[in-house]
Short mmCIF file of C-alpha atoms in Angstrom, two decimals:
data_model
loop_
_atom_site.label_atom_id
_atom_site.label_comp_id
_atom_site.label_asym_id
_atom_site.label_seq_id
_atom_site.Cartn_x
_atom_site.Cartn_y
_atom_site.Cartn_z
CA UNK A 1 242.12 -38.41 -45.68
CA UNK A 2 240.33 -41.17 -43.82
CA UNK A 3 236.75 -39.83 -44.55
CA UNK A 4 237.88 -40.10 -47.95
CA UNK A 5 239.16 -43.45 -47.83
CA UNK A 6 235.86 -44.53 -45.83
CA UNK A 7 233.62 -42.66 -48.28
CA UNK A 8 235.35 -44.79 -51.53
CA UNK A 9 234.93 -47.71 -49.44
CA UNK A 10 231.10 -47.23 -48.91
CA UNK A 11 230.67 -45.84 -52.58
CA UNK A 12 231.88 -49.54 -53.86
CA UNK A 13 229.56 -51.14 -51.15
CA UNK A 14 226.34 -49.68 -53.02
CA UNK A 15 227.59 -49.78 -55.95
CA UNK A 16 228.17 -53.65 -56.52
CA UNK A 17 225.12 -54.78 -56.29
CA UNK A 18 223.70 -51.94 -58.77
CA UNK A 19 226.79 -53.59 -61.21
CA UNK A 20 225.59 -56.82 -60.75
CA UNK A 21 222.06 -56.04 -62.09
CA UNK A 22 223.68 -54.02 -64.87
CA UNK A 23 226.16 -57.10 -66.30
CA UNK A 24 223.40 -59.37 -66.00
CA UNK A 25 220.91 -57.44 -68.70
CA UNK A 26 224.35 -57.00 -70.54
CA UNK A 27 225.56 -60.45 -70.52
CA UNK A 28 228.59 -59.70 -69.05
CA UNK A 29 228.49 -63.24 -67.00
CA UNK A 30 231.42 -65.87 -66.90
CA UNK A 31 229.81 -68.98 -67.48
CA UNK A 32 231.77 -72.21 -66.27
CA UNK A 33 234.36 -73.62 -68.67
CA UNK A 34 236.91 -76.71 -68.21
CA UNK A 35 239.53 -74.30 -66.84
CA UNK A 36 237.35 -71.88 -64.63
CA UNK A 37 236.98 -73.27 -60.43
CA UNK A 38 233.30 -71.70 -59.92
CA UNK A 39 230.46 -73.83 -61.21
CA UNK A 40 227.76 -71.29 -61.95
CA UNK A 41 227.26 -67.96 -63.80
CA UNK A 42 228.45 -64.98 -62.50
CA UNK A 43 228.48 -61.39 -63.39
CA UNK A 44 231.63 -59.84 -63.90
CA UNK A 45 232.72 -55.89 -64.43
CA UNK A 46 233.44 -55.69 -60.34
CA UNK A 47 236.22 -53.74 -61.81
CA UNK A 48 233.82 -51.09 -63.17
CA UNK A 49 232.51 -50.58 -59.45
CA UNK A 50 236.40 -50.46 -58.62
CA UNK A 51 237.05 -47.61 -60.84
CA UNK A 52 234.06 -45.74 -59.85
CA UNK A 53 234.05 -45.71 -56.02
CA UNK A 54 238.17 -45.39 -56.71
CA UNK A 55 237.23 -41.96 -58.95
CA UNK A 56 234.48 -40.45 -56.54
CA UNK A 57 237.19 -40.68 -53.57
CA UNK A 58 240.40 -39.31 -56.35
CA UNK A 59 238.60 -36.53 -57.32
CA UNK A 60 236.79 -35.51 -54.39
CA UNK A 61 239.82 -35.86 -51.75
CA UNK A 62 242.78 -33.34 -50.89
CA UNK A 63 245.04 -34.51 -53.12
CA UNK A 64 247.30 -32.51 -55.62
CA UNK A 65 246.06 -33.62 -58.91
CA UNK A 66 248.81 -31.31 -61.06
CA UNK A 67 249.82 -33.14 -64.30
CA UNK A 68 247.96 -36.29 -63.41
CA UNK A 69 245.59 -35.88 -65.98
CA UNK A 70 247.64 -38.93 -68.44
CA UNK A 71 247.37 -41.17 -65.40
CA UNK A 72 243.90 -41.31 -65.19
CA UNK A 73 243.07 -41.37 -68.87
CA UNK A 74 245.76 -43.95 -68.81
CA UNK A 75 243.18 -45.60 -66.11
CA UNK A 76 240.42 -45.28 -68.67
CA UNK A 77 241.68 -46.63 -71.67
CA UNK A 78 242.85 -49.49 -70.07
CA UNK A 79 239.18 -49.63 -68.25
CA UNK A 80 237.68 -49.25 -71.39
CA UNK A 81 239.36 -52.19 -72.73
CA UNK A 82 238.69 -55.00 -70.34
CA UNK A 83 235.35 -53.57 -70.57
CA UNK A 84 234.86 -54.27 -73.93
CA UNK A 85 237.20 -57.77 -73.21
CA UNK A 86 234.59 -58.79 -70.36
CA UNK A 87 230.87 -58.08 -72.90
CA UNK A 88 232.32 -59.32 -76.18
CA UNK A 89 235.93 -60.83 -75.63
CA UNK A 90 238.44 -59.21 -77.65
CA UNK A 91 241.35 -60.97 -79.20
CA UNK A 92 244.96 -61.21 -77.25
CA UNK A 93 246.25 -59.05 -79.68
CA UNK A 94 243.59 -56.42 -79.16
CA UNK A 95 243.69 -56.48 -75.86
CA UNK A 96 247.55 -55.68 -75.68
CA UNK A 97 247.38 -53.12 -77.77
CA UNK A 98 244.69 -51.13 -75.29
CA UNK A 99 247.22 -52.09 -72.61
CA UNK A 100 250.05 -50.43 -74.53
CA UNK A 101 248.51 -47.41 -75.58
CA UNK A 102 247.59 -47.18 -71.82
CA UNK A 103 250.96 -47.51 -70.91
CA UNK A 104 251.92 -45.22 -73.81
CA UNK A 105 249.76 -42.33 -72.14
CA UNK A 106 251.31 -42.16 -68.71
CA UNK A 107 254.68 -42.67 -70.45
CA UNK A 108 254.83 -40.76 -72.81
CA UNK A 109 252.48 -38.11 -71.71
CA UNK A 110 252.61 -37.91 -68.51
CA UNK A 111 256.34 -38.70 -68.86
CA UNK A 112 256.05 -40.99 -65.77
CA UNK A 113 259.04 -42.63 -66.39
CA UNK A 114 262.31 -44.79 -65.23
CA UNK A 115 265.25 -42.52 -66.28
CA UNK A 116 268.23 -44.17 -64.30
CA UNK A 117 269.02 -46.14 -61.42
CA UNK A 118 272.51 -46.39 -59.69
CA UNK A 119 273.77 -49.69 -59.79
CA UNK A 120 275.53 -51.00 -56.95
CA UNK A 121 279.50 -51.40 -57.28
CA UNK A 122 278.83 -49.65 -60.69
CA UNK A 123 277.48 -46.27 -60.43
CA UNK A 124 274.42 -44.55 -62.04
CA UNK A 125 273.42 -46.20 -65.27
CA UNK A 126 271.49 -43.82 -67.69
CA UNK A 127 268.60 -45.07 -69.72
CA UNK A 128 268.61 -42.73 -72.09
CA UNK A 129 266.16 -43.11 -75.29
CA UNK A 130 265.31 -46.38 -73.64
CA UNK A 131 263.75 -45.00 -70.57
CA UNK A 132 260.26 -44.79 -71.96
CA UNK A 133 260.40 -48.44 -73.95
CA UNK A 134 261.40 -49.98 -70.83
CA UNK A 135 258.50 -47.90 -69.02
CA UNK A 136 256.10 -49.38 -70.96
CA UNK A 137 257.52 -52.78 -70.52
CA UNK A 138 256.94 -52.31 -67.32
CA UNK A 139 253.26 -51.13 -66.77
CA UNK A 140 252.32 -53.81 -69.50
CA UNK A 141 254.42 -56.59 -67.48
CA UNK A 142 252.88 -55.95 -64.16
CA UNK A 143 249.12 -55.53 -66.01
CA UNK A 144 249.74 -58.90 -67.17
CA UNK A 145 250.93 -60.13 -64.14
CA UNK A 146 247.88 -59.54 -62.07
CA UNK A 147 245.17 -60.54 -65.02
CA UNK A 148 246.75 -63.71 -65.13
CA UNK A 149 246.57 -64.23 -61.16
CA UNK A 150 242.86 -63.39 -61.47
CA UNK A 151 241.91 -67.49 -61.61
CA UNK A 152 240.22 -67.91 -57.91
CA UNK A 153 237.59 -65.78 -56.02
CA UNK A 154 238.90 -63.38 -53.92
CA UNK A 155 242.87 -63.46 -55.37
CA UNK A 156 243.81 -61.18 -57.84
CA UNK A 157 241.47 -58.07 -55.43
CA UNK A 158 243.58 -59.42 -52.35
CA UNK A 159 247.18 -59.59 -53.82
CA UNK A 160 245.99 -56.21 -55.17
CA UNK A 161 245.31 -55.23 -51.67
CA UNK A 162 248.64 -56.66 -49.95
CA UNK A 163 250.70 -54.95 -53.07
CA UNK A 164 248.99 -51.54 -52.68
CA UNK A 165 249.17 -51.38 -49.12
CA UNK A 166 252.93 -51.94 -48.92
CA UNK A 167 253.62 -49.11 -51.88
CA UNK A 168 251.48 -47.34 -50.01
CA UNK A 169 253.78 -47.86 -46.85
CA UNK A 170 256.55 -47.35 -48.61
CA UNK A 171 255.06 -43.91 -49.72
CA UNK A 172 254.38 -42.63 -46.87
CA UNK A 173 258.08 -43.13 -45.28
CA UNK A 174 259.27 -40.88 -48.45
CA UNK A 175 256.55 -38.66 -47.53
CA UNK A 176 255.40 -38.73 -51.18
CA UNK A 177 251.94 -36.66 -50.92
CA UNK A 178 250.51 -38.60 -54.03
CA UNK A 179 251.47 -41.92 -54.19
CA UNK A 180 250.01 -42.67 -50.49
CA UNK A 181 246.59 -41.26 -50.05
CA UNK A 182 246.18 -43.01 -53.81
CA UNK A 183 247.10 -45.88 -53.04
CA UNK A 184 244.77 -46.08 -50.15
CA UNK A 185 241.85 -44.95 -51.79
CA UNK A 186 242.61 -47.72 -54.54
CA UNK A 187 243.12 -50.05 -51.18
CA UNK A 188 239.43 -48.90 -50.11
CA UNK A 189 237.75 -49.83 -53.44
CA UNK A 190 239.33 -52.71 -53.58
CA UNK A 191 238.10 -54.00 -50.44
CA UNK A 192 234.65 -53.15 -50.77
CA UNK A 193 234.72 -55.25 -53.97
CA UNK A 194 236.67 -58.34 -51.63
CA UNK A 195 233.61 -58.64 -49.86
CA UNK A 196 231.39 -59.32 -52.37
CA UNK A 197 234.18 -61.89 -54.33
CA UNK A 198 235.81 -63.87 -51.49
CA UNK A 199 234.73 -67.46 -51.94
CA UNK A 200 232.39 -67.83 -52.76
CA UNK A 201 232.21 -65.04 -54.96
CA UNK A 202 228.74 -63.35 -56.12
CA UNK A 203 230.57 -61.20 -58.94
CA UNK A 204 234.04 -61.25 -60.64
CA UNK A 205 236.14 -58.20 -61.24
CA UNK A 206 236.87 -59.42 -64.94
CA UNK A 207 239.40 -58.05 -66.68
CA UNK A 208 238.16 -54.73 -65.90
CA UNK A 209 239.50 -54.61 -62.61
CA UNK A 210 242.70 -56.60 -63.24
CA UNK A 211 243.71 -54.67 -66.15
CA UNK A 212 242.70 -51.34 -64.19
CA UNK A 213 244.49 -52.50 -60.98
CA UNK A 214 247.54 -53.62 -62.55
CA UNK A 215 247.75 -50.59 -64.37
CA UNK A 216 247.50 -48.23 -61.34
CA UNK A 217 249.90 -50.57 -59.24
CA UNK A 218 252.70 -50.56 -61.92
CA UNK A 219 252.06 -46.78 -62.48
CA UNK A 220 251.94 -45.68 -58.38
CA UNK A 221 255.51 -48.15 -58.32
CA UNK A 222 256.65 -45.95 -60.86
CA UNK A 223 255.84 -42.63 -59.32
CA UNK A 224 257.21 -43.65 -55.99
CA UNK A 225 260.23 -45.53 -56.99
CA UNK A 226 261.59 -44.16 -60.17
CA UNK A 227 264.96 -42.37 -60.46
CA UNK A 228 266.31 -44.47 -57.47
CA UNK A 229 268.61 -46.90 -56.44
CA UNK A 230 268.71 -50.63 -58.54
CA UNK A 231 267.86 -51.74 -54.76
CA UNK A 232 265.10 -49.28 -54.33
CA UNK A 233 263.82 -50.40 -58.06
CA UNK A 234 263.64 -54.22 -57.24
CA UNK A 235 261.63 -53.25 -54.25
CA UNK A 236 257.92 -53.19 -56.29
CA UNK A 237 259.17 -56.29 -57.96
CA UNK A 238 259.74 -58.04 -55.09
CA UNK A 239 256.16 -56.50 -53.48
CA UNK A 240 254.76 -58.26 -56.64
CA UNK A 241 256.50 -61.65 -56.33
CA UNK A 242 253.67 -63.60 -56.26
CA UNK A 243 252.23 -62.39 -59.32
CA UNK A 244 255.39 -61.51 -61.47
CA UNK A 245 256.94 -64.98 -60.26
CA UNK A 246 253.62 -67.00 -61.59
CA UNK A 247 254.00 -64.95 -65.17
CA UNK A 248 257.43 -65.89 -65.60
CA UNK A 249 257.16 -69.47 -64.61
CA UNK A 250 253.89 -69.42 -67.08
CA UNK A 251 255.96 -68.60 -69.77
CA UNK A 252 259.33 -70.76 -69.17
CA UNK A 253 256.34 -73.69 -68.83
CA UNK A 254 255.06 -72.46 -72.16
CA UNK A 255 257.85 -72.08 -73.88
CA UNK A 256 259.82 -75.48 -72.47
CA UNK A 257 256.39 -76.88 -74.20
CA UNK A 258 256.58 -75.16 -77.08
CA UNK A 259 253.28 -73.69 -76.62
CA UNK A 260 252.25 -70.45 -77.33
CA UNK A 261 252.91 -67.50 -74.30
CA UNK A 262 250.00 -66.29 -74.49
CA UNK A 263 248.11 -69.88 -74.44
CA UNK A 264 246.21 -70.54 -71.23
CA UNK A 265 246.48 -73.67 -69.11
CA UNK A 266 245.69 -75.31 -65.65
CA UNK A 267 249.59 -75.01 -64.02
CA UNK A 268 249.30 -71.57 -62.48
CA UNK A 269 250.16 -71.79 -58.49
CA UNK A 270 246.71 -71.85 -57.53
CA UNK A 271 245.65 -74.62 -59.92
CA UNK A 272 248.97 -76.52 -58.65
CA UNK A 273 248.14 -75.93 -55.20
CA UNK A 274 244.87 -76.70 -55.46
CA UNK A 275 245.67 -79.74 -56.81
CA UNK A 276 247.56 -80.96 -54.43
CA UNK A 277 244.99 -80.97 -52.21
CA UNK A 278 243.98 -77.44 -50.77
CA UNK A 279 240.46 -76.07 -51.17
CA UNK A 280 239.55 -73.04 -52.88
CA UNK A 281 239.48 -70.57 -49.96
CA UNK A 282 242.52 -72.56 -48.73
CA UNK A 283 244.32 -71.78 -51.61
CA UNK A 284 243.66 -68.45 -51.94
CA UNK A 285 244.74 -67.89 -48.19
CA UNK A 286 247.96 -69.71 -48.63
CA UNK A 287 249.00 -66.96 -51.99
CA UNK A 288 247.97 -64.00 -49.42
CA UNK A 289 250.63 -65.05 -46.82
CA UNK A 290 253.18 -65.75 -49.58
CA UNK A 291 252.22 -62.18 -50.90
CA UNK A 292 252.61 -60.90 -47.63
CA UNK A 293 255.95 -62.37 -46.94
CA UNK A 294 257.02 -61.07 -50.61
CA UNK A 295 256.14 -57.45 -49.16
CA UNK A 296 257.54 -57.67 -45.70
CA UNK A 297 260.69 -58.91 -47.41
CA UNK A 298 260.73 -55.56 -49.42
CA UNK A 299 260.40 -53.58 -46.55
CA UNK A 300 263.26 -54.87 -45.14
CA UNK A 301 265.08 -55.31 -48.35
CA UNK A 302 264.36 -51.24 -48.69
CA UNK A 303 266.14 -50.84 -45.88
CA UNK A 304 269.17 -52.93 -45.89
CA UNK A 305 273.14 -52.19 -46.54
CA UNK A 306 273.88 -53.38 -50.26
CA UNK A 307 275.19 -56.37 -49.22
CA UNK A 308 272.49 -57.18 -46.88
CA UNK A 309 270.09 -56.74 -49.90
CA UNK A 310 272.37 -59.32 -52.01
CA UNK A 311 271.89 -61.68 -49.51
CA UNK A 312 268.62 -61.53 -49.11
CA UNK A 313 267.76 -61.36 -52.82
CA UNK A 314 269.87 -64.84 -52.88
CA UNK A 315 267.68 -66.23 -49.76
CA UNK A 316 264.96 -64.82 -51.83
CA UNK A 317 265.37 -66.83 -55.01
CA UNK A 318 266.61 -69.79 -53.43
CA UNK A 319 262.79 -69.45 -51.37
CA UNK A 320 261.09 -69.16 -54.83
CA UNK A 321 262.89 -72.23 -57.01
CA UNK A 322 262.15 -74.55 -53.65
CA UNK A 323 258.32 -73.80 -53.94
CA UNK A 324 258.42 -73.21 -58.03
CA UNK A 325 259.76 -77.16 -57.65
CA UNK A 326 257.79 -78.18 -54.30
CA UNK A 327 254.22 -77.29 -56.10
CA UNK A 328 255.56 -77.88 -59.88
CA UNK A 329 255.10 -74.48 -61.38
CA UNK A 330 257.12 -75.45 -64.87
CA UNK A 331 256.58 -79.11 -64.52
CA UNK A 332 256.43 -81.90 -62.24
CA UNK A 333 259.60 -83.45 -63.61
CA UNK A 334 261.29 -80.05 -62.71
CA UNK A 335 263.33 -80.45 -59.28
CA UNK A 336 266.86 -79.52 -59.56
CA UNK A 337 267.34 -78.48 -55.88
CA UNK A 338 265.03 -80.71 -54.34
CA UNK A 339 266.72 -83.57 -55.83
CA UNK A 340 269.87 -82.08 -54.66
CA UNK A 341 268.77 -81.95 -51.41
CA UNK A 342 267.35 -85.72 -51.30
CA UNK A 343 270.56 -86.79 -52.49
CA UNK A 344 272.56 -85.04 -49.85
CA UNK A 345 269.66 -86.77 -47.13
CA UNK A 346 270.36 -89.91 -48.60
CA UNK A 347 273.81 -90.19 -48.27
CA UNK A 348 273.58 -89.04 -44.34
CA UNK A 349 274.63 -91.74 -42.35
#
């Protein structure tokens, strides 16, 4: 499986630069707005070369392809519409509707789907006719979740990285045949594509590659967690903190507001982080070793008595809300805790 992995890895090495040429006579290049951090134009579809070097390692490896067929025209539809979102910009509306019928193919199709999950203290808790809705929910959440990380050079491909490479950990200990070497190969892609985007980046995956690389992480969580435990399910959420915790923050910001969810605006943790201070390549740094720490904690939190895994889930949050407020994520003037805790300093003698 390696000389597969190596050969994806090479196959997105020569094929970059050939993409870059190709969204240039296209006009597929981001050219610097208010909101964007780079300051010239740059080509995007990096996610096409993503996809490609990802499909020359799929097909060509050892890998049991039975009844995968939905997943990876799943993978194309929702290709096919961040490609067309990158050349001629479709509307939000548009664009979720190629991310559902995406998510609608695997789902429904391919019937890759969360059918119950035993809740601790409870028992097993049967989704019933709501197994595929909340499938698609899902798939479309975590999609979302890693376009909207996609605002420095170099983060959305390395949170992709960290998040693939712990699924694919995860795989591998329940000796899942599929799940693994895919996950790898997607790992390999990726990184040949990092090397070209870390700061400062030459070409931007676009929402090609974030649409395509959420899509395969929230299916590949599916396939490997589904049916399981409610501990073994919050597992790929947890994996995903960084990105799933900067949606959801996004849209209690939005909605405290009253703007619009799907608005855009300059208080996602790397535009609060960088403005406190930290550069670019700083910034993006500092969200790879919170991803990490999101994935080592589901490691252990995979592994852990149920009431070891309510603990931690507690530690967890509290974590979250003290950098949500440290960095304000919904809004400076939002510090519950912290002002709890200066008022319990103050009063020390």
């Amino acid at each position: 499986m390696l000389t597969w992995v190596i050969i994806t890895f090479i196959s997105g090495i020569i094929l970059i630069p050939i993409i870059r040429k190709v969204a240039f006579l296209i006009h597929a290049v981001d050219t610097p707005r208010e909101r964007h951090a780079h300051i010239k134009p740059t080509p995007t579809l990096g996610g096409l070369a993503i996809f490609i070097s990802f499909s020359i390692g799929f097909f060509l490896a050892p890998i049991d392809r039975t009844g995968t067929l939905p997943v990876y025209l799943g993978a194309v539809i929702i290709l096919l519409t961040g490609l067309i979102d990158d050349v001629i910009e479709l509307s939000p509306k548009l664009k979720l509707l190629g991310q559902i019928l995406a998510a609608v193919c695997v789902t429904i199709w391919g019937q890759v789907t969360i059918e119950f999950i035993n809740v601790p203290f409870f028992g097993p808790l049967d989704f019933g006719v709501f197994a595929i809705p909340i499938s698609i929910i899902w798939v479309v959440a975590i999609i979302n979740a890693i376009n909207l990380i996609d605002g420095l050079d170099g983060l959305a491909g390395g949170v992709s990285i960290i998040a693939l490479m712990t699924i694919a950990g995860m795989a591998l200990l329940l000796q899942d045949a599929f799940v693994a070497p895919v996950a790898f190969l997607l790992v390999a892609a990726t990184l040949s594509f990092l090397i070209f985007n870390f700061p400062p980046a030459s070409i931007f995956m676009g929402d090609t590659g974030a649409l395509f690389l959420g899509y395969m992480i929230a299916v590949l969580s599916l396939m490997g967690f589904k049916n399981v435990t409610f501990i073994s399910l919050l597992v790929p959420l947890i994996i995903l903190g960084v990105p799933l915790s900067d949606t959801f923050f996004a849209i209690v910001r939005r909605l405290k507001k009253k703007m619009p969810v799907s608005s855009a605006d300059r208080s996602h943790i790397h535009h609060r982080l960088m403005a406190l201070g930290f550069t670019q390549r700083q910034t993006v740094l500092l969200i790879y070793c919170m991803a990490l720490l999101f994935s080592i904690t589901g490691f252990i939190f995979s592994f852990s008595t149920t009431w070891g895994s309510v603990v931690l889930l507690l530690l967890l949050a509290l974590l979250i809300e003290i950098i949500v407020e440290f960095i304000g994520l919904v809004g400076e003037d939002y510090r519950p805790i912290l002002n709890i805790l200066q008022k319990i300093h103050r009063k020390r003698p």
